[in-house]
Short mmCIF file of N, CA and C in Angstrom, two decimals:
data_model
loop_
_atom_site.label_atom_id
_atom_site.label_comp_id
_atom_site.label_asym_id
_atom_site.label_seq_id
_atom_site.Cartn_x
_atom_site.Cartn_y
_atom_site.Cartn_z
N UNK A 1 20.37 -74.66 6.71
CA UNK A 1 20.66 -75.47 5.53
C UNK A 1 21.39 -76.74 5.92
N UNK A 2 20.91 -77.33 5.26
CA UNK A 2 21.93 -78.81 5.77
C UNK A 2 23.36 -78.94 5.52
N UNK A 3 24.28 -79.84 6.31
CA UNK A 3 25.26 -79.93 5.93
C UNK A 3 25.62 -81.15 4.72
N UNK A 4 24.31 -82.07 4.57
CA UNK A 4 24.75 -82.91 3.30
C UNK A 4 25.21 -82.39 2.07
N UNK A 5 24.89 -81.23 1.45
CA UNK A 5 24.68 -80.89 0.44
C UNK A 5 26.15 -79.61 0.32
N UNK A 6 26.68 -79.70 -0.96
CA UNK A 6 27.88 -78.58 -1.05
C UNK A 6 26.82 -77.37 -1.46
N UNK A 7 27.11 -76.13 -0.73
CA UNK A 7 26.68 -75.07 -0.75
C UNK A 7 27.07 -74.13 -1.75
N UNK A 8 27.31 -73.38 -2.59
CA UNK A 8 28.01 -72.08 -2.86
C UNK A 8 27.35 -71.19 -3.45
N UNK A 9 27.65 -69.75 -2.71
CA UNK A 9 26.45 -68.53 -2.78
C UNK A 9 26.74 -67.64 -4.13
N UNK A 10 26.09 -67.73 -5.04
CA UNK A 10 26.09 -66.80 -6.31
C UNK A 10 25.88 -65.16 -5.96
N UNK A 11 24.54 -65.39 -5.54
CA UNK A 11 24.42 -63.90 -5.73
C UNK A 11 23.40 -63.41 -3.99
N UNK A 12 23.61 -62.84 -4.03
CA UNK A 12 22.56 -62.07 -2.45
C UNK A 12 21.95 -60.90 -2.58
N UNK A 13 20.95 -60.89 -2.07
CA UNK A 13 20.16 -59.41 -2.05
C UNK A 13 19.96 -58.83 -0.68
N UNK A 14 21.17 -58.02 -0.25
CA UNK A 14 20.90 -57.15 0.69
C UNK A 14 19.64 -56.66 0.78
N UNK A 15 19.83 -55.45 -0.20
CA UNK A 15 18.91 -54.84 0.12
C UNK A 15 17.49 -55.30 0.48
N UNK A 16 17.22 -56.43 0.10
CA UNK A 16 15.73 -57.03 0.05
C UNK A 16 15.65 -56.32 2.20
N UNK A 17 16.48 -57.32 2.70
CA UNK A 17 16.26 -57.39 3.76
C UNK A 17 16.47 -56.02 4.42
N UNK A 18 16.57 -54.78 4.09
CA UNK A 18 16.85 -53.34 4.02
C UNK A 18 15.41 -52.53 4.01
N UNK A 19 14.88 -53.32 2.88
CA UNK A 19 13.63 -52.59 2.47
C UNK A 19 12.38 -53.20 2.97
N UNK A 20 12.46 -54.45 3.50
CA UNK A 20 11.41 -54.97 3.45
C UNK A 20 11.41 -55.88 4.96
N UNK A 21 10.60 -56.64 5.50
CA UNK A 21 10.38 -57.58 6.91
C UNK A 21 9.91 -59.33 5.89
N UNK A 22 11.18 -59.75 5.51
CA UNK A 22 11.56 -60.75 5.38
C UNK A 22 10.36 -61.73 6.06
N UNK A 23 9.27 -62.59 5.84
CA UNK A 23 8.03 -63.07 6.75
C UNK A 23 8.60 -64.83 6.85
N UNK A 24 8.46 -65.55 5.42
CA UNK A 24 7.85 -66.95 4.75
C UNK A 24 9.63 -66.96 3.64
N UNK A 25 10.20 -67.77 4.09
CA UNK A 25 11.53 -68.16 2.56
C UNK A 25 11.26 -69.83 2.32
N UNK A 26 11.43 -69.68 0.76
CA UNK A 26 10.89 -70.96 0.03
C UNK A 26 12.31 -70.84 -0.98
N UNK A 27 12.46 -72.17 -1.11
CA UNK A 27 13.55 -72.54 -2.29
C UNK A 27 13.15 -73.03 -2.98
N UNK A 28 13.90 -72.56 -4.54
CA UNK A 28 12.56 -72.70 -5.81
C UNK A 28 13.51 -73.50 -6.79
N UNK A 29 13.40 -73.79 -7.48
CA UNK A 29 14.87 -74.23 -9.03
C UNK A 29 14.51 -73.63 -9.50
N UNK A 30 15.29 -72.99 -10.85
CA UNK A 30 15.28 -71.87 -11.90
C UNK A 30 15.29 -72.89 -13.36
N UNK A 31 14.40 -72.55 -14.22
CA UNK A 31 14.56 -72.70 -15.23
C UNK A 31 15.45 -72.40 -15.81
N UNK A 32 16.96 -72.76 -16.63
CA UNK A 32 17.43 -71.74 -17.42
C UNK A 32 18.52 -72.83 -18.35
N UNK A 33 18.99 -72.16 -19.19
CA UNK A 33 19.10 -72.49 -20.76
C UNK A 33 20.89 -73.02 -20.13
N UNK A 34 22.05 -73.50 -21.07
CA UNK A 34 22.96 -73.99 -20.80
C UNK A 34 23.99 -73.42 -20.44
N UNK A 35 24.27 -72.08 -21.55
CA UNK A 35 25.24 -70.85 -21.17
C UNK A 35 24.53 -70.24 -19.75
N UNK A 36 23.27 -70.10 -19.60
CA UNK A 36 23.07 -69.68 -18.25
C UNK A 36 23.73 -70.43 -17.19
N UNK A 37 23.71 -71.63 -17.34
CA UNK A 37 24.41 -72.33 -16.35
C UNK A 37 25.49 -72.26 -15.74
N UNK A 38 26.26 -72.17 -16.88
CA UNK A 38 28.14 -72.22 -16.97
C UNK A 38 28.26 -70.82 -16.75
N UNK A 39 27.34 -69.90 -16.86
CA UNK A 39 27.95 -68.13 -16.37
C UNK A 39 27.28 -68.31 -15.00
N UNK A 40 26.34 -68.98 -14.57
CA UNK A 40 26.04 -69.10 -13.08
C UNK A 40 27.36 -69.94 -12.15
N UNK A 41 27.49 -70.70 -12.73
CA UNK A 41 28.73 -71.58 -11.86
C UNK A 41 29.80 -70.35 -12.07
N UNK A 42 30.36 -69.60 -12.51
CA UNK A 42 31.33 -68.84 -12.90
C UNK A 42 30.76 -67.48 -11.47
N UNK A 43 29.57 -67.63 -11.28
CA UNK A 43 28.96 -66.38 -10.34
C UNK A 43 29.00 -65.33 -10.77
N UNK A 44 28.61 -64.81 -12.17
CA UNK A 44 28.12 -63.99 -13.12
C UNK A 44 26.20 -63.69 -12.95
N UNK A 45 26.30 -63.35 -11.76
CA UNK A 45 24.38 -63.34 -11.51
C UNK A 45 24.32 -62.00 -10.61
N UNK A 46 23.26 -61.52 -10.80
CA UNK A 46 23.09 -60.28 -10.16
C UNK A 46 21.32 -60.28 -9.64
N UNK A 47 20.73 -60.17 -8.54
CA UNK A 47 19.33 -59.87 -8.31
C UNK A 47 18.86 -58.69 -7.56
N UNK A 48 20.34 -57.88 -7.60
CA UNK A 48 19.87 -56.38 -6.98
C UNK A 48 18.32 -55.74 -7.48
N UNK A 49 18.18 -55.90 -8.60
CA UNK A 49 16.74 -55.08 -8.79
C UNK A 49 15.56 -56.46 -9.74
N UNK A 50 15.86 -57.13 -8.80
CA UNK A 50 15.00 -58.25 -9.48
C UNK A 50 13.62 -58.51 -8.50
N UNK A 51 12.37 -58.90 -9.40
CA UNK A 51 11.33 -59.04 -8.66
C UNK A 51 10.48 -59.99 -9.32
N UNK A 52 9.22 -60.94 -8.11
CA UNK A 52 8.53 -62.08 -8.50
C UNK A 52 7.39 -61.53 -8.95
N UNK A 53 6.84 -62.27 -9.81
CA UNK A 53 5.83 -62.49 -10.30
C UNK A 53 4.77 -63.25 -10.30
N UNK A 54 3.70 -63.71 -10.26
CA UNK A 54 2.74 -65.00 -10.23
C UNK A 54 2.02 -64.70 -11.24
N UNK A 55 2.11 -65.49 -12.52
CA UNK A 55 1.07 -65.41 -13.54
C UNK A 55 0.76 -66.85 -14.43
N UNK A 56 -0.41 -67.00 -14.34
CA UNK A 56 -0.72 -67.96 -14.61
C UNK A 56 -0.83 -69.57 -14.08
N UNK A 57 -0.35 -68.92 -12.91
CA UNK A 57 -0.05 -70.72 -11.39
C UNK A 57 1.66 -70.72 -12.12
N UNK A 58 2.19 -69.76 -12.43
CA UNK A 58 3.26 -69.92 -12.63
C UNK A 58 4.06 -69.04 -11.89
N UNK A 59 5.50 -69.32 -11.16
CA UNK A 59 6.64 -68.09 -10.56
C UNK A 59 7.28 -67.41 -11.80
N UNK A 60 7.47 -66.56 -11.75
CA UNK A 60 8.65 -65.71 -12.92
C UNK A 60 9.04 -64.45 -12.00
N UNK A 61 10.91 -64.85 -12.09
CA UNK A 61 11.54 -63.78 -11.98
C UNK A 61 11.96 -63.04 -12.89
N UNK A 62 11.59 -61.25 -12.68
CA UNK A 62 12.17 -60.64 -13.73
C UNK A 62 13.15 -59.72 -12.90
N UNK A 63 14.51 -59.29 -14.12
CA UNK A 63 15.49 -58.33 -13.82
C UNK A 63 16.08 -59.25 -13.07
N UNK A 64 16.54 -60.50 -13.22
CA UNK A 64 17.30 -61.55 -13.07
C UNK A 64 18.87 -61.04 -13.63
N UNK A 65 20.03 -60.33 -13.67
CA UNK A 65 20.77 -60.85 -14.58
C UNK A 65 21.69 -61.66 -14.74
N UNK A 66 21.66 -61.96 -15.60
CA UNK A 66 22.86 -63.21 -15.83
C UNK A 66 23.77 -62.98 -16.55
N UNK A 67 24.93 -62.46 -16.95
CA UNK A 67 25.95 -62.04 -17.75
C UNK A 67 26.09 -63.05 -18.76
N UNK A 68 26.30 -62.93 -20.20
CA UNK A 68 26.81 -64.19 -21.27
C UNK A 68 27.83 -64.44 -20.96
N UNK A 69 27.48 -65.87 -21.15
CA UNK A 69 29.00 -66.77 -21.36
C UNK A 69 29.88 -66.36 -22.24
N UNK A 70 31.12 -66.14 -21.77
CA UNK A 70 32.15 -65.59 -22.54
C UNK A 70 32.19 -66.36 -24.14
N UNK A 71 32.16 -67.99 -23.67
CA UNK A 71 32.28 -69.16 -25.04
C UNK A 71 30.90 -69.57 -25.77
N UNK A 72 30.09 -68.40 -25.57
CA UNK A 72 28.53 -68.99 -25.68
C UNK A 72 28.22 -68.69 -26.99
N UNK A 73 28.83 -67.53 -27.59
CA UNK A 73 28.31 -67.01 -28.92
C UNK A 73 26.98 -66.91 -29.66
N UNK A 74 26.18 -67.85 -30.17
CA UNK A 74 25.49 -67.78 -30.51
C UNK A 74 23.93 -68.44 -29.54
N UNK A 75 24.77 -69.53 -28.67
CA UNK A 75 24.02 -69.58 -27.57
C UNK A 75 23.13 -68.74 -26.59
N UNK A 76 23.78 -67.53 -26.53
CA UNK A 76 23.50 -67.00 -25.30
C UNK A 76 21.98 -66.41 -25.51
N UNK A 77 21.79 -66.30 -24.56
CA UNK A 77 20.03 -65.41 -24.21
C UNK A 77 20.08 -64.30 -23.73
N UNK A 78 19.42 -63.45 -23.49
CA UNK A 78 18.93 -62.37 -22.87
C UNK A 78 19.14 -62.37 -22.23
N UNK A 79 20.53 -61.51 -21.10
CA UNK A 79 20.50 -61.75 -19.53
C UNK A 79 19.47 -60.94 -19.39
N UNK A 80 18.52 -60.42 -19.25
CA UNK A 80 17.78 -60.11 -18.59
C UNK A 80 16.42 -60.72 -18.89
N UNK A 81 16.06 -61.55 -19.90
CA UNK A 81 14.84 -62.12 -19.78
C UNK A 81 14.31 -62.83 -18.57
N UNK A 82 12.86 -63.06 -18.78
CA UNK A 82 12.12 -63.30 -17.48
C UNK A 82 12.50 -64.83 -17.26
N UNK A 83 12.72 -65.24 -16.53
CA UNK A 83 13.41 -67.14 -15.86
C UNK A 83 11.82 -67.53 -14.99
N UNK A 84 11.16 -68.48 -15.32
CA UNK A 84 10.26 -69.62 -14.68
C UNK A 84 10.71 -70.16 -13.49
N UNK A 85 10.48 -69.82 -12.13
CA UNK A 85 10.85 -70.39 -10.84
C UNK A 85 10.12 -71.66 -10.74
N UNK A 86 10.74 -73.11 -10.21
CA UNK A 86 10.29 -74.06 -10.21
C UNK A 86 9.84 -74.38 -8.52
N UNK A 87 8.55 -74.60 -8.47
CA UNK A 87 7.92 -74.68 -7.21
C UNK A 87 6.82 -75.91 -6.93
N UNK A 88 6.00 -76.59 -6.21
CA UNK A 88 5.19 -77.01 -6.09
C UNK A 88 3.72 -76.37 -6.04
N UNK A 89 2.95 -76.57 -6.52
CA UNK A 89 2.09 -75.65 -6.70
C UNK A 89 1.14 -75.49 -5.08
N UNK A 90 1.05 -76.39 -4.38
CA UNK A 90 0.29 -75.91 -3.24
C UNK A 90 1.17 -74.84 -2.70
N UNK A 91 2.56 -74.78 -2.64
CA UNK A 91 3.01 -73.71 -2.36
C UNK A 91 2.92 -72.31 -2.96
N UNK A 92 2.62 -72.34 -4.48
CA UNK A 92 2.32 -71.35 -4.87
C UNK A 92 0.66 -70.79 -4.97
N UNK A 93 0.24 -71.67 -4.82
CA UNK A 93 -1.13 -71.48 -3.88
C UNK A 93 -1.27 -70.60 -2.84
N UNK A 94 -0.49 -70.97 -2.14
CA UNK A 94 -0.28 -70.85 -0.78
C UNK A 94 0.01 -68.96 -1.11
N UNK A 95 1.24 -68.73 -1.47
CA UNK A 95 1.85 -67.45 -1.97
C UNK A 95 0.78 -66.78 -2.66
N UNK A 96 0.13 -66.94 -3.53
CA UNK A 96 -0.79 -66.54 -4.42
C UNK A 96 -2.17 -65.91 -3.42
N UNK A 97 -2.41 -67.13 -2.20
CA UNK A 97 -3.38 -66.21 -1.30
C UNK A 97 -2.81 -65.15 -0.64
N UNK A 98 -1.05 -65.38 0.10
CA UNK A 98 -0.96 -64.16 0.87
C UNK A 98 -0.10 -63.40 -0.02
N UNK A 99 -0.24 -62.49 -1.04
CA UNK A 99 0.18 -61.75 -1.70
C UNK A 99 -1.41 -60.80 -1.90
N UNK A 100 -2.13 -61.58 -1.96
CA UNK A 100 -3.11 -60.52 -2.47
C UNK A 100 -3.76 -59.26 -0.84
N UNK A 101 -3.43 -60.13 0.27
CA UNK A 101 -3.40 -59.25 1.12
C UNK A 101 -2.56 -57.88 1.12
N UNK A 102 -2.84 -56.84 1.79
CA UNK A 102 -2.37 -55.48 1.58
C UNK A 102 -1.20 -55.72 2.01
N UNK A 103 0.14 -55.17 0.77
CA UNK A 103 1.70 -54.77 1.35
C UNK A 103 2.41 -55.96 1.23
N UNK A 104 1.73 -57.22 0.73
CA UNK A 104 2.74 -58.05 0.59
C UNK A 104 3.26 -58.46 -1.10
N UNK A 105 4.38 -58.78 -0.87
CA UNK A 105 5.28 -58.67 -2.01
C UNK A 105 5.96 -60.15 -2.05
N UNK A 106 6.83 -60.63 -3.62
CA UNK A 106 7.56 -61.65 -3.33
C UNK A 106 9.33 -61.36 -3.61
N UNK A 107 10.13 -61.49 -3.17
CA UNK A 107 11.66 -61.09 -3.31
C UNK A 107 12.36 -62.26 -3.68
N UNK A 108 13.57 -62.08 -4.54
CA UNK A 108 14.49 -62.72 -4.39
C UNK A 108 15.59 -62.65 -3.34
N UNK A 109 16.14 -63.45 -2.52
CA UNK A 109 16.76 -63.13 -1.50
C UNK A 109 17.83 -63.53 -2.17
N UNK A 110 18.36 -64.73 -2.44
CA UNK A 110 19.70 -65.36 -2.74
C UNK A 110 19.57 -66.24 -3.40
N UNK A 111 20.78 -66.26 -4.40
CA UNK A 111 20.84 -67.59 -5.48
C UNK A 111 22.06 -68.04 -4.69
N UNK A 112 22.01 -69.35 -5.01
CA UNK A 112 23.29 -70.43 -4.80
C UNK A 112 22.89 -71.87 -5.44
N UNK A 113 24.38 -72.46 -5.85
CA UNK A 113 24.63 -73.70 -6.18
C UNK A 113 24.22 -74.54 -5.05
N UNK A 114 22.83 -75.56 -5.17
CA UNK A 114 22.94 -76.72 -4.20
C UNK A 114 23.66 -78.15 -4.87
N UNK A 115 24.41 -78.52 -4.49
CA UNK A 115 25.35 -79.78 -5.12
C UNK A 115 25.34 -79.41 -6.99
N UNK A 116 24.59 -79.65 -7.63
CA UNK A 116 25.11 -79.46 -8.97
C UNK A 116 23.70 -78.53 -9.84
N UNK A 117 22.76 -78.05 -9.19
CA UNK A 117 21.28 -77.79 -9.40
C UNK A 117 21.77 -76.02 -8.91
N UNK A 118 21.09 -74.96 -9.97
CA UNK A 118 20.85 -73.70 -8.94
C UNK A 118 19.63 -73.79 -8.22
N UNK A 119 19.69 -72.59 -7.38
CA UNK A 119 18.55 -72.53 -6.44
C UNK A 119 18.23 -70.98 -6.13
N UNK A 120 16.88 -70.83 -5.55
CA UNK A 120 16.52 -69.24 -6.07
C UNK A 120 15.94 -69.39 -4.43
N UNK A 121 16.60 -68.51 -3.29
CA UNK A 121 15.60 -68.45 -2.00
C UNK A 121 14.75 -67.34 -2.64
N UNK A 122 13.65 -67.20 -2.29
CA UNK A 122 13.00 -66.06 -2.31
C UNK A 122 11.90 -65.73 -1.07
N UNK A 123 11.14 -64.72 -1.00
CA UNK A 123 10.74 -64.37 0.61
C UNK A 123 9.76 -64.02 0.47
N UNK A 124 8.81 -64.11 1.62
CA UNK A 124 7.20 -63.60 1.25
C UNK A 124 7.59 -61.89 2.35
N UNK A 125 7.40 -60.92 1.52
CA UNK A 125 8.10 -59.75 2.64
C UNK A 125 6.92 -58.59 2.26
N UNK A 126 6.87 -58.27 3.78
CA UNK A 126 6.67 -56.76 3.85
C UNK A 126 6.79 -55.76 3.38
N UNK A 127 6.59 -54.43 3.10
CA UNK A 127 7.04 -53.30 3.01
C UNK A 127 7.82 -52.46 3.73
N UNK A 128 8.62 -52.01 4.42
CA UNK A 128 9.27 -51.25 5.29
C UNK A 128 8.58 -49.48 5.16
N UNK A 129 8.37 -49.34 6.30
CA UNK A 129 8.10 -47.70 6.15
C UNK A 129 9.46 -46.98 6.84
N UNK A 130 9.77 -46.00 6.16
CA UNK A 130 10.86 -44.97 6.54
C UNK A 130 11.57 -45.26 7.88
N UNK A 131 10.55 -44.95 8.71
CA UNK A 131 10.95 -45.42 10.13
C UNK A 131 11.32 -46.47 11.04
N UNK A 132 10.91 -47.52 10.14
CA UNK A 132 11.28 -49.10 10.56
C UNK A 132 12.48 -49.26 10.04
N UNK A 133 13.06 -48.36 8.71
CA UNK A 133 14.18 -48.23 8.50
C UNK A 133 15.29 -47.83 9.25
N UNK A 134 15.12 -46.51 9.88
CA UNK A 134 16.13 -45.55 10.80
C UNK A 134 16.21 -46.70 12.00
N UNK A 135 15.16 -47.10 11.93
CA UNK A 135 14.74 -47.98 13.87
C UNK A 135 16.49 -49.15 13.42
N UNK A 136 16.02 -49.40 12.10
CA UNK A 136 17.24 -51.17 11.86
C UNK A 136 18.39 -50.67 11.70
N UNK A 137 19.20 -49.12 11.19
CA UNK A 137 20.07 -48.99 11.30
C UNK A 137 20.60 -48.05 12.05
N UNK A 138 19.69 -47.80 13.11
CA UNK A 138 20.72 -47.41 14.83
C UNK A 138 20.53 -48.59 15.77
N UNK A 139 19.72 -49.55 15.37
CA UNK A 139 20.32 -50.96 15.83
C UNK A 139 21.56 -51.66 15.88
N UNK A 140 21.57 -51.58 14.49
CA UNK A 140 22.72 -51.46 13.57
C UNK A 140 24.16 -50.83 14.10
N UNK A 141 23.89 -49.81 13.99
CA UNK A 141 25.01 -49.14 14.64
C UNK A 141 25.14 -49.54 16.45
N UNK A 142 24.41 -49.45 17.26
CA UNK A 142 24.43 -50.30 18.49
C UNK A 142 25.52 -50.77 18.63
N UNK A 143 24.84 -52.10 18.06
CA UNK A 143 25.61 -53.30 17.74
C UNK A 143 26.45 -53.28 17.69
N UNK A 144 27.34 -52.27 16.86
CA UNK A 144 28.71 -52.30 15.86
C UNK A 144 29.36 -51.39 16.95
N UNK A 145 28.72 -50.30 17.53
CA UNK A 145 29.15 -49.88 18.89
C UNK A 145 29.97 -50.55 19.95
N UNK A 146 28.67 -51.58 20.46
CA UNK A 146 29.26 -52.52 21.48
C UNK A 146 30.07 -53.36 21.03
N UNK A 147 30.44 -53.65 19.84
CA UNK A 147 31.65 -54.63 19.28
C UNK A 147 32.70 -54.13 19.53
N UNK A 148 32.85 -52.76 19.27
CA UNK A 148 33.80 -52.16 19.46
C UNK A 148 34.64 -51.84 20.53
N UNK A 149 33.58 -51.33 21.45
CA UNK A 149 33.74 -51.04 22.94
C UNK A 149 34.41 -52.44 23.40
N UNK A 150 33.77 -53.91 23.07
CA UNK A 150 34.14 -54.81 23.78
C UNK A 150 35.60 -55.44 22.95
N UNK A 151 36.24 -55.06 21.62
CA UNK A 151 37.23 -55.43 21.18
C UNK A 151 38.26 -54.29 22.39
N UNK A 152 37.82 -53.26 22.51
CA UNK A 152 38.97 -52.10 22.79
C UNK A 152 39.34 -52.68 24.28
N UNK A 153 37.89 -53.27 25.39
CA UNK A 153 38.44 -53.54 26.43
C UNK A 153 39.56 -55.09 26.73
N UNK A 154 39.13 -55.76 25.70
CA UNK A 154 40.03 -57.23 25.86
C UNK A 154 41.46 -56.95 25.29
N UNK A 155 41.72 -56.07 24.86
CA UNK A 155 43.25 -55.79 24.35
C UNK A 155 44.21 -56.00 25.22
#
């Protein structure tokens, strides 16, 4: 990511990268209404069980949530209604051919504030089978092994 731009991370989806082999990430803008905004800057967003859609040459994320604005009252929307991802369309072209191949899927990976605009990464990903699972977290553990081992010897 560049350093021109002020960064700040709303929301993340572990698990995406848990369940799935992360391939193709595209940054999209989100459609969304005004109280969505002001509960997004607040980091009131959740995409644990959220997933893409392609219908119509259009992106839509659903199971987006967005918590109401505390001051929104009559404003507010549906945190969970479906949000319009804003894309270029050769790119969703693009997505639209490799999705229809076997096992591929589209994820939300992470929302964040770019300078004053949200932003939606999302991922062209795999499926994970059981075993590609166990394989990433005794990697995992490895890892966290030899960290250890090498904090205990520099003491």
């Amino acid at each position: 990511m560049n350093k021109e731009h002020n960064y700040k991370l709303i929301a993340n989806n572990k698990k995406a990268g848990h369940d799935y082999f992360l391939e193709e990430m595209y940054e999209c803008g989100v459609s969304l209404h005004g109280t969505e905004v002001k509960s997004m800057r607040m980091g009131k967003c959740s995409i644990k069980e959220a997933f893409v859609h392609i219908e119509n040459g259009e992106v839509i994320v659903y199971g987006m949530h967005i918590s109401p604005y505390e001051k929104g009252n009559i404003f507010n929307r549906d945190p969970l209604r479906p949000k319009k991802l804003l894309m270029h369309k050769r790119e969703i072209r693009k997505l639209q051919g490799q999705i229809k191949e076997k096992g591929y899927t589209i994820v939300p990976v992470k929302v964040y504030l770019k300078g004053s605009l949200v932003k939606v990464q999302i991922a062209l990903a795999k499926g994970k089978k059981l075993y590609d699972k166990r394989q990433d977290i005794a990697k995992k553990d490895q890892r966290r092994e030899a960290e250890r081992e090498f904090k205990v010897r520099n003491l």
